[in-house]
Structures are given as C-alpha cells and as structure tokens.
Amino acid sequence: MQRGDHPGLIMLRPVLHNNIWGGRKLGSEFGYELPDGPVGECWGISAHPHGDCVVDGGPYDGMRLSMLWDEHHELFEGAEGDRFPLLVKILDARDDLSIQVHPDDAYAMEHEGGSLGKHECWYVLGAHDRGHIIVGQRARSRAEFARMVEEGRWQDMENLIPIRPGDCFDIKPGTVHAILGGTLVLETQQSSDVTYRVYDYGRRQPDGSLRELHLQQAMDVIDYSVAPPASGEVAAPEVDGITRLMSCEYFEVLRVRVSPEAPVRLPQPHPFMCLSVVEGAGGHIATPAGSWEVSKGSHLVAPCGCGDLVLQGDMTLIGSHVPARA
Ligand code: ZN
C-alpha cells in the first residue's frame, strides 16, 4: 500500500454479547452502550460471524471487518488464511464462567466444520482482592480425569491460581480453564468460537434449562501432559513503554503504557496490529496519515504499511499481531 494514500488507523465499533455469567461493568467502566440483562463479552476486534465488528469513520465507515479482509486485503498484506485470524474481547465475569477447554486447529477442522482451534491469552484488567482463576488441570490421564468428573471432585481436578491486575496467562488448546466471578479480562485469541464445556455448576438459564456440556469432546482434546502454571506474573521487562507479554505460533501480545511525560513510538512492521485501550484517560495515536483520538474502550486496527505509531496521553493499551514468519 502506498504511503501517500494510506487511510491510517481503522477504528471499530465493538459487538456486545449477553451471557448468563456477565455483569454491567462493560457499560460503567468502558462506556459501551449495553443491551438489557447481563453482558459478559465485548468483541472489540472481530471478523467472526458471531460478532463481526463494523468500521467507525474514515473511508471504510460502515463496512464489516470481514468485508475489509476480503475486499481490501492490501490493508493486511502478508497475513495468510481465509479469514481475519485474531479476535480480541473484554470479558466482565460477574459470576464464574463454565469450566471449559478448546480444541486445536486439527481437531476443530475435523470435528467442527473447518473452524479454527483456539489458543487464547488473558490479560487481567480487574480482580477481587482475593480473586482467582482456573488454568490447567491436575488429572494426568483421561481415565483419571473421567474418574474425577464422575465423583464430582472438581477441586482436586482444577488448578486454582490467585490473580492481580496486570497478570497474563497463556491458555493453550487442551488446557482446562475458567474465568471466575469478579474478574475483568482482555482476551486475545484465534478467531474461533468453539468451546467444550466440562462443568457449569449445575446452573440454569433464564428459561430453566441447563447449558449443554461436551465432556467427550473435552476429554478428547485435554492435554494431560502439561503441568499447570503457578502464577500469571509477567516477567518480561518494559522497554520504552512496551512489554512483550506472550507469544505463540498464532499471535504475539504486547502492553503499551503511555504517560504525559513519556509518549511511546510503536513500530508497526506487521501485516496488521490490533490495539485496545484498556486503562487511563485516553489520548491520541498518530501515524503519517493523521491523528486519532482514543479513550478507554477504543478498539482499532493499524493496517499494513501505516508507519510507526506515536502514542500520546495517559493510557494503557493491549496490542496483538500475527508472528513474523520464519
Ligand atoms: Zn476459553
């Protein structure tokens, strides 16, 4: 894409989802207009058919992200695949989410009609004083797992970890996990909506029904060989405002901290970069094509060839991009 006619940043309008475990904080803390009832998920950057974000302003105003991917692929030059590969969400868990696990690409391709698997990364935005989440399971074989489920020994099976804001977790496919009540999380993941529910605490939906469990599929995909982690503390150093939080074969996640005294220059050499403002009063992001005002709750894509980003103001952002090809 030529620098001269580059559109600059692409601002997105998030899609809000009702979930039985959700709350109202996505409205009170991020300023989103919420539908009635419990709202658990804000899909901030998504081209998934279950929540395809619409462009807000600029030359592509009103287009869905999936249409941009198909019709203006020059904005994502170098990114492979038949769909926008990442999905960025903010989750407000007023109550516990079900204990669940996701398949990898191979299993999802075979059993879920060509869907992607789901590797995900959690960045903790808010937690109770004694907040916890579940990452990993203690059963070391399918037989042991099945026995624990049959006997209802959930506390023996699940690996409970204390959390604080700023913690980060790498949730590989095959890892049992649950976000628990009182937690706000930004989730970066492959663009997939395949979840196998292991346990839902026996709770009922408004119409009295139970949500479906998928124990057989879950037991197929759980990786019993992985030792569960002990904490989500970030060890990576912050360099000029930028911290590399996590990387896997599908994406890399970074945190950018901007203060009035310390603007940040963020290079953008990737096919595209996702950015979400998660804390602070807000500010501006400038590229050679212009300057965009952002505030807590803003989600945007910095396309291919947009040049370095200069971030000013008082804010923390979480960014992600596909990894450099070997
Ligand atoms: Zn999950």
Tab-separated table of C-alpha atoms and ligand atoms in Angstrom:
chain	number	residue	atom	x	y	z
A	1	MET	CA	0.000	0.000	0.000
A	2	GLN	CA	1.345	3.479	-0.969
A	3	ARG	CA	2.161	5.777	1.921
A	4	GLY	CA	0.523	8.790	0.241
A	5	ASP	CA	-2.996	7.365	0.095
A	6	HIS	CA	-2.797	5.286	3.249
A	7	PRO	CA	-6.056	5.523	5.247
A	8	GLY	CA	-4.237	5.341	8.608
A	9	LEU	CA	-5.980	3.689	11.530
A	10	ILE	CA	-9.230	1.724	11.341
A	11	MET	CA	-11.488	2.343	14.330
A	12	LEU	CA	-14.016	-0.410	15.144
A	13	ARG	CA	-17.383	-0.493	16.865
A	14	PRO	CA	-17.498	-3.376	19.353
A	15	VAL	CA	-20.186	-6.064	19.497
A	16	LEU	CA	-21.695	-6.719	22.955
A	17	HIS	CA	-22.958	-10.167	23.964
A	18	ASN	CA	-25.391	-11.250	26.690
A	19	ASN	CA	-24.052	-14.109	28.836
A	20	ILE	CA	-25.597	-15.619	31.977
A	21	TRP	CA	-22.346	-15.062	33.884
A	22	GLY	CA	-21.931	-11.426	32.751
A	23	GLY	CA	-22.444	-8.123	34.559
A	24	ARG	CA	-22.786	-4.410	33.728
A	25	LYS	CA	-19.170	-3.250	34.051
A	26	LEU	CA	-18.613	-3.092	30.296
A	27	GLY	CA	-21.006	-0.117	30.446
A	28	SER	CA	-19.870	1.500	33.698
A	29	GLU	CA	-16.112	1.021	33.170
A	30	PHE	CA	-15.712	1.190	29.390
A	31	GLY	CA	-18.637	3.383	28.359
A	32	TYR	CA	-20.243	0.910	25.963
A	33	GLU	CA	-23.980	1.090	25.373
A	34	LEU	CA	-25.200	-2.228	26.722
A	35	PRO	CA	-28.245	-4.282	25.810
A	36	ASP	CA	-30.520	-5.160	28.771
A	37	GLY	CA	-29.554	-8.021	31.052
A	38	PRO	CA	-26.175	-9.477	31.983
A	39	VAL	CA	-23.481	-8.625	29.431
A	40	GLY	CA	-20.314	-10.699	29.583
A	41	GLU	CA	-18.409	-10.057	26.386
A	42	CYS	CA	-17.342	-7.106	24.293
A	43	TRP	CA	-15.903	-8.332	20.984
A	44	GLY	CA	-13.702	-5.329	20.282
A	45	ILE	CA	-11.779	-6.601	17.245
A	46	SER	CA	-13.509	-9.431	15.437
A	47	ALA	CA	-14.453	-10.593	11.966
A	48	HIS	CA	-16.043	-13.799	13.296
A	49	PRO	CA	-19.605	-14.414	12.022
A	50	HIS	CA	-20.863	-14.489	15.642
A	51	GLY	CA	-19.806	-10.839	16.062
A	52	ASP	CA	-18.350	-9.058	13.046
A	53	CYS	CA	-17.234	-5.521	14.010
A	54	VAL	CA	-18.214	-2.511	11.893
A	55	VAL	CA	-15.714	0.213	10.941
A	56	ASP	CA	-16.405	3.542	12.672
A	57	GLY	CA	-15.476	6.530	10.454
A	58	GLY	CA	-12.934	7.044	7.681
A	59	PRO	CA	-13.062	5.760	4.099
A	60	TYR	CA	-14.384	2.312	5.133
A	61	ASP	CA	-17.093	3.609	7.501
A	62	GLY	CA	-19.898	1.064	7.921
A	63	MET	CA	-18.020	-1.912	6.433
A	64	ARG	CA	-17.582	-5.064	8.462
A	65	LEU	CA	-14.065	-6.203	9.323
A	66	SER	CA	-14.685	-9.468	7.414
A	67	MET	CA	-15.516	-7.427	4.266
A	68	LEU	CA	-12.335	-5.382	4.659
A	69	TRP	CA	-10.355	-8.625	4.895
A	70	ASP	CA	-11.985	-9.968	1.701
A	71	GLU	CA	-12.192	-6.788	-0.393
A	72	HIS	CA	-9.213	-4.699	0.804
A	73	HIS	CA	-6.639	-7.333	1.583
A	74	GLU	CA	-3.873	-4.769	0.860
A	75	LEU	CA	-4.626	-3.477	4.382
A	76	PHE	CA	-3.414	-6.827	5.785
A	77	GLU	CA	-0.687	-7.595	3.258
A	78	GLY	CA	1.321	-10.661	4.223
A	79	ALA	CA	-1.346	-12.135	6.515
A	80	GLU	CA	-2.293	-15.629	5.419
A	81	GLY	CA	-5.512	-17.601	5.673
A	82	ASP	CA	-9.086	-17.231	4.503
A	83	ARG	CA	-10.285	-15.100	7.447
A	84	PHE	CA	-9.106	-12.362	9.800
A	85	PRO	CA	-7.184	-14.593	12.210
A	86	LEU	CA	-7.496	-12.857	15.598
A	87	LEU	CA	-10.318	-11.970	17.984
A	88	VAL	CA	-9.935	-9.518	20.870
A	89	LYS	CA	-12.546	-9.450	23.642
A	90	ILE	CA	-13.062	-7.816	27.013
A	91	LEU	CA	-14.883	-10.085	29.451
A	92	ASP	CA	-16.806	-8.995	32.549
A	93	ALA	CA	-17.362	-12.071	34.710
A	94	ARG	CA	-19.798	-11.158	37.483
A	95	ASP	CA	-20.234	-14.899	38.079
A	96	ASP	CA	-17.965	-17.843	37.284
A	97	LEU	CA	-17.639	-18.927	33.668
A	98	SER	CA	-18.087	-22.609	32.969
A	99	ILE	CA	-15.017	-24.828	33.267
A	100	GLN	CA	-14.048	-25.392	29.662
A	101	VAL	CA	-11.408	-26.348	27.149
A	102	HIS	CA	-10.815	-25.546	23.468
A	103	PRO	CA	-9.579	-27.789	20.648
A	104	ASP	CA	-6.530	-27.171	18.473
A	105	ASP	CA	-6.748	-26.467	14.729
A	106	ALA	CA	-6.553	-30.133	13.688
A	107	TYR	CA	-9.386	-31.293	15.973
A	108	ALA	CA	-11.602	-28.267	15.144
A	109	MET	CA	-11.004	-28.743	11.423
A	110	GLU	CA	-12.137	-32.362	11.626
A	111	HIS	CA	-14.979	-32.120	14.172
A	112	GLU	CA	-16.230	-28.514	13.948
A	113	GLY	CA	-16.790	-27.993	10.241
A	114	GLY	CA	-13.467	-26.396	9.378
A	115	SER	CA	-13.391	-23.967	12.305
A	116	LEU	CA	-10.074	-22.815	13.749
A	117	GLY	CA	-8.886	-24.130	17.098
A	118	LYS	CA	-8.474	-21.704	19.937
A	119	HIS	CA	-5.257	-20.624	21.589
A	120	GLU	CA	-6.009	-17.715	23.907
A	121	CYS	CA	-4.206	-15.203	26.088
A	122	TRP	CA	-5.739	-13.462	29.122
A	123	TYR	CA	-4.590	-10.107	30.418
A	124	VAL	CA	-6.178	-9.385	33.800
A	125	LEU	CA	-7.706	-5.891	33.961
A	126	GLY	CA	-9.508	-6.201	37.277
A	127	ALA	CA	-9.905	-8.737	40.072
A	128	HIS	CA	-11.310	-9.127	43.581
A	129	ASP	CA	-8.857	-8.737	46.485
A	130	ARG	CA	-8.662	-12.495	46.758
A	131	GLY	CA	-9.553	-13.205	43.137
A	132	HIS	CA	-8.661	-16.488	41.459
A	133	ILE	CA	-8.980	-18.150	38.105
A	134	ILE	CA	-8.605	-21.709	36.891
A	135	VAL	CA	-5.799	-22.532	34.449
A	136	GLY	CA	-4.788	-26.160	33.999
A	137	GLN	CA	-5.947	-29.470	35.403
A	138	ARG	CA	-4.296	-31.932	37.762
A	139	ALA	CA	-5.522	-35.181	36.199
A	140	ARG	CA	-2.590	-36.853	34.430
A	141	SER	CA	-4.617	-39.177	32.199
A	142	ARG	CA	-8.008	-39.420	30.528
A	143	ALA	CA	-9.014	-42.201	32.929
A	144	GLU	CA	-8.067	-40.143	35.981
A	145	PHE	CA	-9.918	-37.125	34.596
A	146	ALA	CA	-13.045	-39.208	33.909
A	147	ARG	CA	-12.945	-40.572	37.470
A	148	MET	CA	-12.629	-37.069	38.975
A	149	VAL	CA	-15.600	-35.857	36.904
A	150	GLU	CA	-17.707	-38.885	37.821
A	151	GLU	CA	-17.006	-38.379	41.519
A	152	GLY	CA	-17.530	-34.595	41.265
A	153	ARG	CA	-14.001	-33.917	42.564
A	154	TRP	CA	-13.744	-30.542	40.816
A	155	GLN	CA	-11.480	-29.014	43.433
A	156	ASP	CA	-8.969	-31.842	43.049
A	157	MET	CA	-9.030	-31.503	39.272
A	158	GLU	CA	-8.840	-27.745	38.732
A	159	ASN	CA	-5.676	-25.662	39.190
A	160	LEU	CA	-6.761	-22.510	41.034
A	161	ILE	CA	-4.413	-19.520	40.719
A	162	PRO	CA	-4.564	-16.197	42.621
A	163	ILE	CA	-4.651	-13.200	40.270
A	164	ARG	CA	-3.893	-9.485	40.281
A	165	PRO	CA	-4.443	-6.828	37.615
A	166	GLY	CA	-1.580	-6.965	35.129
A	167	ASP	CA	-1.216	-10.751	35.223
A	168	CYS	CA	-1.080	-12.586	31.910
A	169	PHE	CA	-1.918	-16.217	31.073
A	170	ASP	CA	-1.138	-18.313	28.018
A	171	ILE	CA	-4.085	-20.705	27.552
A	172	LYS	CA	-3.057	-23.353	25.048
A	173	PRO	CA	-5.637	-25.551	23.310
A	174	GLY	CA	-6.227	-28.561	25.549
A	175	THR	CA	-5.879	-26.567	28.796
A	176	VAL	CA	-8.850	-26.665	31.187
A	177	HIS	CA	-9.707	-23.111	32.259
A	178	ALA	CA	-12.328	-20.814	33.760
A	179	ILE	CA	-12.538	-17.114	34.472
A	180	LEU	CA	-14.144	-16.762	37.889
A	181	GLY	CA	-16.569	-14.158	39.255
A	182	GLY	CA	-15.308	-10.618	39.904
A	183	THR	CA	-12.728	-10.679	37.102
A	184	LEU	CA	-12.280	-8.359	34.118
A	185	VAL	CA	-10.071	-9.786	31.390
A	186	LEU	CA	-8.873	-8.780	27.940
A	187	GLU	CA	-8.654	-11.928	25.852
A	188	THR	CA	-6.613	-12.214	22.663
A	189	GLN	CA	-7.366	-15.411	20.753
A	190	GLN	CA	-7.584	-17.154	17.426
A	191	SER	CA	-10.814	-16.235	15.643
A	192	SER	CA	-12.823	-19.222	16.860
A	193	ASP	CA	-15.936	-19.778	18.930
A	194	VAL	CA	-15.543	-23.486	19.701
A	195	THR	CA	-15.838	-24.231	23.424
A	196	TYR	CA	-16.213	-27.609	25.125
A	197	ARG	CA	-17.913	-27.195	28.496
A	198	VAL	CA	-16.719	-29.570	31.203
A	199	TYR	CA	-18.791	-28.262	34.125
A	200	ASP	CA	-21.320	-25.454	34.522
A	201	TYR	CA	-22.004	-25.660	38.286
A	202	GLY	CA	-25.495	-27.030	37.586
A	203	ARG	CA	-26.812	-23.515	36.986
A	204	ARG	CA	-29.902	-22.770	34.932
A	205	GLN	CA	-30.548	-20.268	32.150
A	206	PRO	CA	-33.474	-17.801	32.444
A	207	ASP	CA	-35.753	-20.352	30.724
A	208	GLY	CA	-34.835	-23.002	33.322
A	209	SER	CA	-32.684	-25.130	31.025
A	210	LEU	CA	-29.111	-26.244	31.626
A	211	ARG	CA	-26.382	-25.289	29.150
A	212	GLU	CA	-25.038	-28.205	27.162
A	213	LEU	CA	-21.870	-29.965	28.344
A	214	HIS	CA	-19.361	-31.543	25.943
A	215	LEU	CA	-17.479	-33.978	28.144
A	216	GLN	CA	-16.469	-36.480	25.482
A	217	GLN	CA	-15.013	-33.815	23.189
A	218	ALA	CA	-13.360	-32.145	26.191
A	219	MET	CA	-11.687	-35.378	27.243
A	220	ASP	CA	-10.544	-35.926	23.635
A	221	VAL	CA	-8.756	-32.581	23.470
A	222	ILE	CA	-7.368	-32.115	27.009
A	223	ASP	CA	-3.573	-32.286	27.108
A	224	TYR	CA	-2.942	-34.371	30.227
A	225	SER	CA	0.830	-33.980	30.000
A	226	VAL	CA	1.061	-30.244	30.721
A	227	ALA	CA	1.989	-29.152	34.247
A	228	PRO	CA	-0.372	-26.367	35.380
A	229	PRO	CA	1.171	-22.902	35.955
A	230	ALA	CA	1.597	-21.369	39.426
A	231	SER	CA	1.036	-17.692	38.605
A	232	GLY	CA	0.371	-15.195	35.856
A	233	GLU	CA	3.024	-12.712	36.880
A	234	VAL	CA	4.696	-11.040	33.907
A	235	ALA	CA	8.473	-11.479	33.928
A	236	ALA	CA	9.232	-9.694	30.649
A	237	PRO	CA	10.826	-6.232	31.007
A	238	GLU	CA	9.149	-3.000	29.936
A	239	VAL	CA	11.297	-1.246	27.313
A	240	ASP	CA	10.334	2.306	26.277
A	241	GLY	CA	6.766	1.681	27.429
A	242	ILE	CA	6.404	-1.653	25.597
A	243	THR	CA	6.216	-5.090	27.269
A	244	ARG	CA	6.087	-8.306	25.228
A	245	LEU	CA	3.546	-10.287	27.256
A	246	MET	CA	3.172	-13.541	25.375
A	247	SER	CA	3.842	-15.175	22.041
A	248	CYS	CA	2.682	-18.364	20.364
A	249	GLU	CA	2.565	-19.651	16.795
A	250	TYR	CA	-0.642	-17.680	16.096
A	251	PHE	CA	-0.079	-14.281	17.717
A	252	GLU	CA	2.041	-12.077	19.948
A	253	VAL	CA	0.572	-9.876	22.662
A	254	LEU	CA	2.107	-6.672	23.987
A	255	ARG	CA	1.260	-3.999	26.517
A	256	VAL	CA	1.917	-0.331	25.784
A	257	ARG	CA	1.992	2.181	28.653
A	258	VAL	CA	1.762	5.851	27.747
A	259	SER	CA	2.032	8.773	30.173
A	260	PRO	CA	2.023	12.535	29.540
A	261	GLU	CA	5.786	12.600	30.264
A	262	ALA	CA	6.525	9.539	28.172
A	263	PRO	CA	4.896	9.251	24.735
A	264	VAL	CA	5.583	5.927	23.022
A	265	ARG	CA	6.769	5.256	19.489
A	266	LEU	CA	5.438	1.864	18.421
A	267	PRO	CA	6.795	0.383	15.177
A	268	GLN	CA	4.197	-1.413	13.020
A	269	PRO	CA	6.122	-3.718	10.616
A	270	HIS	CA	3.424	-6.463	10.762
A	271	PRO	CA	0.609	-7.341	8.329
A	272	PHE	CA	-1.661	-5.545	10.845
A	273	MET	CA	-1.764	-4.728	14.550
A	274	CYS	CA	-4.761	-4.845	16.894
A	275	LEU	CA	-4.879	-2.219	19.657
A	276	SER	CA	-7.314	-1.787	22.540
A	277	VAL	CA	-7.225	0.995	25.144
A	278	VAL	CA	-7.861	-0.667	28.500
A	279	GLU	CA	-6.949	1.962	31.104
A	280	GLY	CA	-6.418	5.672	31.609
A	281	ALA	CA	-7.939	8.956	30.497
A	282	GLY	CA	-7.066	8.382	26.839
A	283	GLY	CA	-5.053	10.321	24.291
A	284	HIS	CA	-4.051	10.313	20.635
A	285	ILE	CA	-2.441	7.880	18.242
A	286	ALA	CA	-0.689	9.471	15.261
A	287	THR	CA	0.549	7.922	12.022
A	288	PRO	CA	1.980	9.728	8.969
A	289	ALA	CA	-1.643	9.805	7.674
A	290	GLY	CA	-3.170	11.658	10.627
A	291	SER	CA	-4.045	11.546	14.301
A	292	TRP	CA	-6.864	9.640	16.025
A	293	GLU	CA	-8.379	10.402	19.415
A	294	VAL	CA	-8.827	7.312	21.595
A	295	SER	CA	-10.188	6.635	25.065
A	296	LYS	CA	-10.648	3.685	27.399
A	297	GLY	CA	-12.673	1.114	25.472
A	298	SER	CA	-11.419	2.132	21.991
A	299	HIS	CA	-10.508	-0.739	19.663
A	300	LEU	CA	-8.668	-0.303	16.379
A	301	VAL	CA	-6.596	-1.969	13.710
A	302	ALA	CA	-3.350	-0.408	12.482
A	303	PRO	CA	-3.101	-1.792	8.925
A	304	CYS	CA	-0.076	-2.871	6.948
A	305	GLY	CA	2.195	-0.011	5.904
A	306	CYS	CA	0.667	2.593	8.226
A	307	GLY	CA	4.118	3.537	9.544
A	308	ASP	CA	5.247	3.988	13.145
A	309	LEU	CA	2.534	4.825	15.660
A	310	VAL	CA	3.156	7.686	18.082
A	311	LEU	CA	1.007	7.382	21.188
A	312	GLN	CA	0.438	10.358	23.487
A	313	GLY	CA	-1.698	10.856	26.563
A	314	ASP	CA	-2.383	8.820	29.669
A	315	MET	CA	-3.364	5.252	28.837
A	316	THR	CA	-2.517	1.564	28.742
A	317	LEU	CA	-3.158	-0.455	25.610
A	318	ILE	CA	-3.017	-4.135	24.764
A	319	GLY	CA	-1.821	-4.890	21.258
A	320	SER	CA	-1.510	-8.053	19.208
A	321	HIS	CA	-0.281	-9.133	15.797
A	322	VAL	CA	0.450	-12.320	13.916
A	323	PRO	CA	4.032	-13.507	14.457
A	324	ALA	CA	6.768	-12.856	11.910
A	325	ARG	CA	7.073	-15.779	9.511
A	326	ALA	CA	10.210	-17.872	9.843
B	1	ZN	ZN	-11.706	-20.096	26.778
